[in-house]
C-alpha cells in the first residue's frame, strides 16, 4: 500500500512538472497546462490523505522535525507552482527556435495586431491531424495580442458550425471582428494577416491609376510598362485598383483613397492638373512618379513638375547616376543608382534593404516658400551619385564621370 501511495506522489509531481513545461513552451495550449496542474495537485492531495495517519504519527514523535520539513517542502513546491502560473499568465515568453524563424511574425503583422481595438476571433476548420500546422502559426498571433482568440475545430465533429460559417474546404480560417467575417484558406502569415486587415477595415480602400498619357498600366505584366505586380500587392492589402481617365472626368472620384500618376509620357492638361489640385486641397493623397526626359522623342511634363513644386518638391531635369560600383553587384550600370540610406519617416520605418532606381531623376525638398507644404526626404543615394543634366553623355558605351 505504501508503495502505491508513494508512486501516486511521484506521478502527481510529474504531472505538475509537465504542466510547467507546457505552460512555458506552448502558451497557446493553456488549457492543457491547467488540466495537468490540476491533475497533479489532486494526485498529490490524494497521496497526502492516504498517509494522514503516518503524517499524524510523525508529528507526535521525535522525527516530527523531519515530517514538518517534508510537508513544508511539498507546500513550498505547490506555492512555487501557483506563483509560476500567476506570473506566466501575465508575463509569458515565447521563443522561436527554428533555424529560419519560420514562426516569428513580420513587423507588419505585429503592427496590425497591436492596433486591434476589439476582440478578434479565429476559427480554424480542418481534420484533427491537420490542425497542428495552424497551431504552430496562429499561436504567435494569440501570444502577441490578448485581443486574439483562436479555436481549433475538428470539421468532422463541428460540421454544422462549419456549414453555418460557409466553410467550403478543409484548412479554412474564419475571422470575425465586430460583426464582420472573412475567410482564409491557407496557413501562411501573409494571407492570414491580409485577412485580418480586411475584416478589421471593413470596406476596401480604392486606388486609382490615372491613364491617358502613356502611364504605367496596372493590368499589364510588361516589365517596362506594366504595374500588375504592384496592383496585386495592393489588392492583398485590401485595396481595390481601378483605372481613371482623368481627361474624361471633371473631378477625382470621391471614393479615391490614393491617386497614382505613374510615369506619364506626355504632360497633363490644365483641367486635369486643376482636378488633382482640388483633390489634394481636400486632403487627398497623390503618388506622383515622373520619369526623366531622356529619349529622343521624350517630352518633359512641366505642368506636373509645377504641381510638385506647389507642394514643396523640386523635381530635377536630370538623370541620377551612381559610380559607386554597388550597381555592378546587381548587374546594372551607373544609370541605375542604388540606395541604402533612409532618413526617419513612417514610410521607411525599419526598412533596411538596398533599393535600385533605373533611370531616375532627382527629387528634393524646396527650402523656403509655403511652410505648410514642407517635403521630406525618404531615400537618399550615396555620395558618389549625382544628377546628370547632359543627356547626350548617356548611352553609347561612354564612360561617365562627375564633372561640375
Coordinates of C-alpha atoms in Angstrom, one line a residue, residues 38-392:
X38 CA -5.0 20.3 -11.5
X39 CA -4.4 16.6 -12.0
X40 CA -1.0 16.7 -10.4
X41 CA -2.3 18.7 -7.4
X42 CA -5.2 16.4 -7.0
X43 CA -2.9 13.3 -7.1
X44 CA -0.6 14.8 -4.5
X45 CA -3.5 15.7 -2.2
X46 CA -4.9 12.1 -2.5
X47 CA -1.4 10.8 -1.7
X48 CA -1.2 13.0 1.4
X49 CA -4.7 12.0 2.6
X50 CA -3.8 8.3 2.2
X51 CA -0.9 8.9 4.6
X52 CA -2.7 11.0 7.1
X53 CA -2.2 8.5 9.9
X54 CA 1.5 8.2 9.2
X55 CA 1.8 12.0 9.0
X56 CA -0.1 12.5 12.3
X57 CA 2.2 9.9 14.0
X58 CA 5.2 11.6 12.6
X59 CA 4.3 14.9 14.1
X60 CA 3.8 13.2 17.6
X61 CA 7.2 11.5 17.6
X62 CA 10.8 12.6 17.6
X63 CA 11.0 12.7 13.9
X64 CA 8.4 15.5 13.9
X65 CA 11.0 17.9 12.6
X66 CA 11.7 15.7 9.5
X67 CA 8.0 15.3 8.9
X68 CA 7.4 19.0 9.1
X69 CA 10.3 19.5 6.7
X70 CA 8.8 17.1 4.2
X71 CA 5.4 18.7 4.5
X72 CA 6.9 22.1 4.2
X73 CA 8.8 21.1 1.0
X74 CA 5.5 19.9 -0.6
X75 CA 3.7 23.1 0.4
X76 CA 6.6 25.2 -0.9
X77 CA 6.6 23.4 -4.2
X78 CA 2.9 23.9 -4.6
X79 CA 3.3 27.6 -3.7
X80 CA 6.0 27.9 -6.4
X81 CA 3.7 26.3 -8.9
X82 CA 0.9 28.8 -8.1
X83 CA 3.3 31.7 -8.3
X84 CA 4.7 30.5 -11.7
X85 CA 1.2 30.2 -13.1
X86 CA 0.3 33.6 -11.8
X87 CA 3.4 35.3 -13.3
X88 CA 3.3 33.3 -16.5
X89 CA -0.4 34.1 -17.1
X90 CA 0.6 37.8 -17.2
X91 CA 4.2 37.9 -18.4
X92 CA 4.7 34.9 -20.6
X93 CA 7.5 34.5 -23.1
X94 CA 7.6 32.6 -26.3
X95 CA 10.8 31.5 -28.2
X96 CA 11.1 30.6 -31.9
X97 CA 14.0 28.2 -32.0
X98 CA 13.6 27.2 -35.7
X99 CA 16.6 27.9 -37.9
X100 CA 14.9 30.4 -40.2
X101 CA 12.4 31.8 -37.5
X102 CA 9.5 30.4 -39.5
X103 CA 7.0 31.0 -36.7
X104 CA 8.1 34.6 -36.0
X105 CA 5.8 37.3 -37.3
X106 CA 6.8 40.2 -39.5
X107 CA 6.8 43.8 -38.4
X108 CA 3.6 44.4 -40.5
X109 CA 1.8 41.6 -38.7
X110 CA 2.9 42.8 -35.3
X111 CA 1.7 46.3 -36.2
X112 CA -1.7 45.0 -37.3
X113 CA -2.1 43.0 -34.1
X114 CA -1.0 46.0 -32.0
X115 CA -3.8 48.1 -33.5
X116 CA -6.7 45.8 -32.7
X117 CA -9.3 47.7 -30.7
X118 CA -11.8 44.8 -30.2
X119 CA -11.7 41.0 -29.9
X120 CA -10.7 39.1 -33.0
X121 CA -12.0 35.5 -33.2
X122 CA -10.3 33.0 -35.5
X123 CA -11.9 29.6 -36.0
X124 CA -9.8 27.0 -37.8
X125 CA -11.6 24.2 -39.5
X126 CA -9.7 21.1 -40.5
X127 CA -9.4 17.4 -39.7
X128 CA -7.8 16.7 -36.4
X129 CA -4.5 15.7 -38.0
X130 CA -4.3 18.9 -40.0
X131 CA -4.8 21.4 -37.1
X132 CA -1.2 21.3 -35.8
X133 CA 0.2 23.4 -38.7
X134 CA -2.3 26.1 -37.8
X135 CA -1.4 25.9 -34.1
X136 CA 2.3 26.5 -35.0
X137 CA 1.4 29.6 -36.9
X138 CA -1.6 31.1 -35.0
X139 CA -0.1 30.5 -31.6
X140 CA 2.2 33.5 -32.3
X141 CA -0.8 35.7 -33.2
X142 CA -2.6 34.9 -29.9
X143 CA 0.6 35.3 -28.0
X144 CA 1.2 38.9 -29.4
X145 CA -2.3 40.2 -28.8
X146 CA -4.7 39.5 -26.0
X147 CA -7.5 40.5 -28.4
X148 CA -6.9 37.4 -30.5
X149 CA -8.8 34.2 -29.6
X150 CA -8.2 31.0 -31.7
X151 CA -10.4 27.9 -31.7
X152 CA -9.1 24.8 -33.5
X153 CA -12.1 22.8 -34.6
X154 CA -12.3 19.3 -36.0
X155 CA -14.5 19.7 -39.0
X156 CA -15.8 16.1 -38.7
X157 CA -17.2 17.0 -35.3
X158 CA -18.2 20.6 -36.0
X159 CA -19.7 20.2 -39.5
X160 CA -22.9 22.0 -38.5
X161 CA -20.9 25.1 -37.4
X162 CA -18.8 24.8 -40.5
X163 CA -21.9 25.0 -42.7
X164 CA -23.3 27.9 -40.7
X165 CA -20.0 29.8 -41.3
X166 CA -20.0 28.8 -45.0
X167 CA -16.7 26.8 -44.8
X168 CA -16.2 25.3 -48.3
X169 CA -12.9 23.4 -47.8
X170 CA -10.5 22.0 -45.3
X171 CA -8.0 24.3 -43.8
X172 CA -10.3 27.3 -43.6
X173 CA -9.7 30.0 -41.1
X174 CA -12.8 32.1 -40.3
X175 CA -12.0 35.6 -39.0
X176 CA -14.7 37.5 -37.1
X177 CA -14.4 41.1 -35.9
X178 CA -17.1 43.5 -34.8
X179 CA -19.8 41.6 -36.8
X180 CA -17.7 41.2 -40.0
X181 CA -16.4 37.9 -41.4
X182 CA -13.6 37.0 -43.7
X183 CA -12.2 33.6 -44.7
X184 CA -8.7 32.4 -45.4
X185 CA -7.8 29.0 -46.8
X186 CA -4.1 28.8 -46.0
X187 CA -1.8 28.9 -43.0
X188 CA 0.7 31.4 -44.5
X189 CA 1.4 34.5 -42.5
X190 CA 0.8 36.9 -45.5
X191 CA -2.7 35.6 -46.2
X192 CA -3.7 35.4 -42.6
X193 CA -2.5 39.0 -41.9
X194 CA -4.2 40.2 -45.0
X195 CA -7.4 38.5 -43.9
X196 CA -7.1 40.3 -40.5
X197 CA -6.6 43.7 -42.3
X198 CA -9.7 43.1 -44.4
X199 CA -12.0 42.1 -41.6
X200 CA -10.8 44.9 -39.4
X201 CA -11.0 47.7 -42.0
X202 CA -14.3 46.5 -43.4
X203 CA -14.8 48.4 -46.7
X204 CA -12.0 48.3 -49.2
X205 CA -9.9 51.4 -49.9
X206 CA -9.7 52.4 -53.6
X207 CA -6.6 53.3 -55.6
X208 CA -6.9 55.0 -59.0
X209 CA -4.2 54.8 -61.6
X210 CA -4.6 57.7 -64.0
X211 CA -4.4 56.8 -67.7
X212 CA -4.4 58.6 -71.0
X213 CA -0.9 60.0 -71.2
X214 CA 1.2 56.8 -71.5
X215 CA 1.3 55.9 -67.8
X216 CA 2.1 52.5 -66.4
X217 CA -0.8 50.1 -66.8
X218 CA -1.9 48.4 -63.5
X219 CA -3.3 45.4 -65.5
X220 CA -0.2 44.8 -67.6
X221 CA 2.6 42.5 -66.7
X222 CA 5.0 44.0 -69.2
X223 CA 8.3 44.6 -67.3
X224 CA 8.7 48.1 -68.7
X225 CA 5.1 49.4 -68.9
X226 CA 3.1 47.2 -66.6
X227 CA 2.3 47.6 -62.9
X228 CA 0.3 44.4 -62.4
X229 CA 2.6 43.2 -59.6
X230 CA 2.1 46.5 -57.7
X231 CA -1.7 46.2 -58.2
X232 CA -1.7 42.6 -56.9
X233 CA 0.2 43.7 -53.8
X234 CA -2.3 46.5 -53.2
X235 CA -5.2 44.0 -53.6
X236 CA -3.6 41.7 -51.0
X237 CA -3.6 44.7 -48.6
X238 CA -7.4 45.2 -49.1
X239 CA -7.2 47.9 -51.7
X240 CA -9.2 47.8 -54.9
X241 CA -7.5 49.0 -58.0
X242 CA -9.1 50.9 -60.9
X243 CA -8.0 52.9 -63.9
X244 CA -9.0 56.6 -64.2
X245 CA -9.0 58.5 -67.5
X246 CA -8.9 62.0 -65.9
X247 CA -9.4 63.8 -69.2
X248 CA -13.0 62.4 -69.2
X249 CA -13.7 63.4 -65.6
X250 CA -14.4 66.8 -64.1
X251 CA -13.0 65.7 -60.7
X252 CA -11.3 62.9 -58.9
X253 CA -13.9 60.3 -57.7
X254 CA -14.9 60.9 -54.1
X255 CA -14.1 57.4 -53.0
X256 CA -10.4 57.7 -54.0
X257 CA -8.0 56.8 -51.2
X258 CA -5.0 57.3 -53.3
X259 CA -4.4 58.6 -56.9
X260 CA -1.3 57.3 -58.7
X261 CA 0.3 59.1 -61.7
X262 CA 2.9 56.6 -62.8
X263 CA 5.4 57.7 -65.4
X264 CA 3.3 59.7 -67.9
X265 CA 4.9 60.1 -71.4
X266 CA 3.1 63.4 -72.0
X267 CA 2.2 66.3 -69.8
X268 CA -1.3 66.7 -68.3
X269 CA -3.8 69.3 -69.5
X270 CA -4.5 72.2 -67.2
X271 CA -8.1 70.9 -66.3
X272 CA -6.5 67.6 -65.3
X273 CA -3.9 69.3 -63.0
X274 CA -6.7 71.5 -61.6
X275 CA -8.7 68.4 -60.7
X276 CA -5.7 66.9 -58.9
X277 CA -5.1 70.2 -57.0
X278 CA -8.7 70.3 -55.9
X279 CA -8.4 66.7 -54.7
X280 CA -5.2 67.4 -52.8
X281 CA -6.6 70.5 -51.2
X282 CA -9.4 68.4 -49.7
X283 CA -6.9 66.1 -48.1
X284 CA -6.4 63.6 -50.9
X285 CA -3.2 61.5 -51.4
X286 CA -1.2 61.5 -54.6
X287 CA 1.7 59.3 -55.7
X288 CA 3.5 61.2 -58.5
X289 CA 6.1 59.3 -60.5
X290 CA 7.9 61.4 -63.2
X291 CA 10.5 59.8 -65.5
X292 CA 13.4 61.9 -66.8
X293 CA 13.0 63.1 -70.4
X294 CA 16.0 61.1 -71.8
X295 CA 14.7 59.5 -75.0
X296 CA 15.0 61.2 -78.5
X297 CA 11.2 61.7 -78.6
X298 CA 10.8 62.2 -74.8
X299 CA 8.9 65.2 -73.5
X300 CA 9.0 66.7 -70.1
X301 CA 5.9 67.3 -68.0
X302 CA 6.2 70.9 -66.9
X303 CA 2.6 71.1 -65.6
X304 CA 3.2 68.1 -63.3
X305 CA 6.6 69.4 -62.3
X306 CA 5.0 72.7 -61.3
X307 CA 2.4 70.8 -59.3
X308 CA 5.1 69.1 -57.3
X309 CA 6.8 72.5 -56.7
X310 CA 3.5 73.8 -55.3
X311 CA 3.8 71.1 -52.7
X312 CA 7.4 71.9 -51.7
X313 CA 9.2 69.5 -54.0
X314 CA 11.9 70.2 -56.6
X315 CA 11.9 67.7 -59.5
X316 CA 15.2 67.9 -61.3
X317 CA 15.6 67.8 -65.1
X318 CA 18.3 65.2 -64.9
X319 CA 19.2 61.5 -64.6
X320 CA 20.7 60.3 -61.3
X321 CA 24.0 58.4 -62.0
X322 CA 25.8 56.3 -59.5
X323 CA 29.5 55.3 -59.9
X324 CA 29.9 53.7 -56.5
X325 CA 30.0 50.3 -58.1
X326 CA 27.1 49.0 -56.0
X327 CA 25.0 48.6 -59.1
X328 CA 27.5 46.2 -60.6
X329 CA 26.6 43.8 -57.8
X330 CA 23.1 43.8 -59.3
X331 CA 24.3 43.5 -62.9
X332 CA 23.5 47.1 -63.7
X333 CA 25.4 50.3 -64.7
X334 CA 25.6 53.9 -63.4
X335 CA 22.1 54.7 -64.7
X336 CA 20.7 52.5 -62.0
X337 CA 21.5 54.3 -58.7
X338 CA 21.4 52.2 -55.6
X339 CA 20.3 53.5 -52.2
X340 CA 20.7 52.2 -48.7
X341 CA 20.0 55.4 -46.7
X342 CA 16.5 56.1 -45.5
X343 CA 16.0 59.2 -43.3
X344 CA 13.5 58.8 -40.5
X345 CA 10.0 58.6 -41.8
X346 CA 6.9 56.4 -41.3
X347 CA 7.1 55.1 -44.8
X348 CA 10.6 53.7 -44.4
X349 CA 10.4 52.8 -40.7
X350 CA 12.5 49.7 -40.1
X351 CA 13.3 49.4 -43.8
X352 CA 16.9 48.3 -44.3
X353 CA 17.0 46.7 -47.7
X354 CA 19.1 48.1 -50.6
X355 CA 16.9 49.5 -53.4
X356 CA 17.7 50.4 -57.0
X357 CA 16.1 53.0 -59.3
X358 CA 16.6 52.6 -63.1
X359 CA 16.6 55.9 -64.9
X360 CA 15.5 58.1 -62.0
X361 CA 15.6 61.8 -61.7
X362 CA 16.4 63.8 -58.6
X363 CA 13.7 64.9 -56.2
X364 CA 14.5 67.1 -53.2
X365 CA 12.6 69.4 -50.8
X366 CA 12.4 73.1 -51.6
X367 CA 13.7 75.5 -49.0
X368 CA 11.6 78.5 -48.0
X369 CA 8.2 79.2 -49.6
X370 CA 5.0 77.7 -48.1
X371 CA 6.0 76.1 -44.8
X372 CA 2.6 74.3 -44.6
X373 CA 3.7 72.1 -47.5
X374 CA 7.2 71.0 -46.5
X375 CA 8.5 68.0 -48.3
X376 CA 10.5 65.3 -46.5
X377 CA 13.3 63.1 -48.0
X378 CA 12.6 59.3 -47.6
X379 CA 15.5 57.8 -49.6
X380 CA 19.0 59.0 -50.5
X381 CA 21.6 57.7 -52.9
X382 CA 25.3 57.5 -52.0
X383 CA 28.0 60.2 -52.0
X384 CA 29.2 59.0 -55.5
X385 CA 26.0 59.8 -57.2
X386 CA 24.7 63.0 -58.9
X387 CA 22.0 64.4 -61.2
X388 CA 23.4 64.4 -64.8
X389 CA 21.9 67.2 -66.9
X390 CA 23.8 66.4 -70.1
X391 CA 21.7 63.6 -71.6
X392 CA 23.9 63.4 -74.7

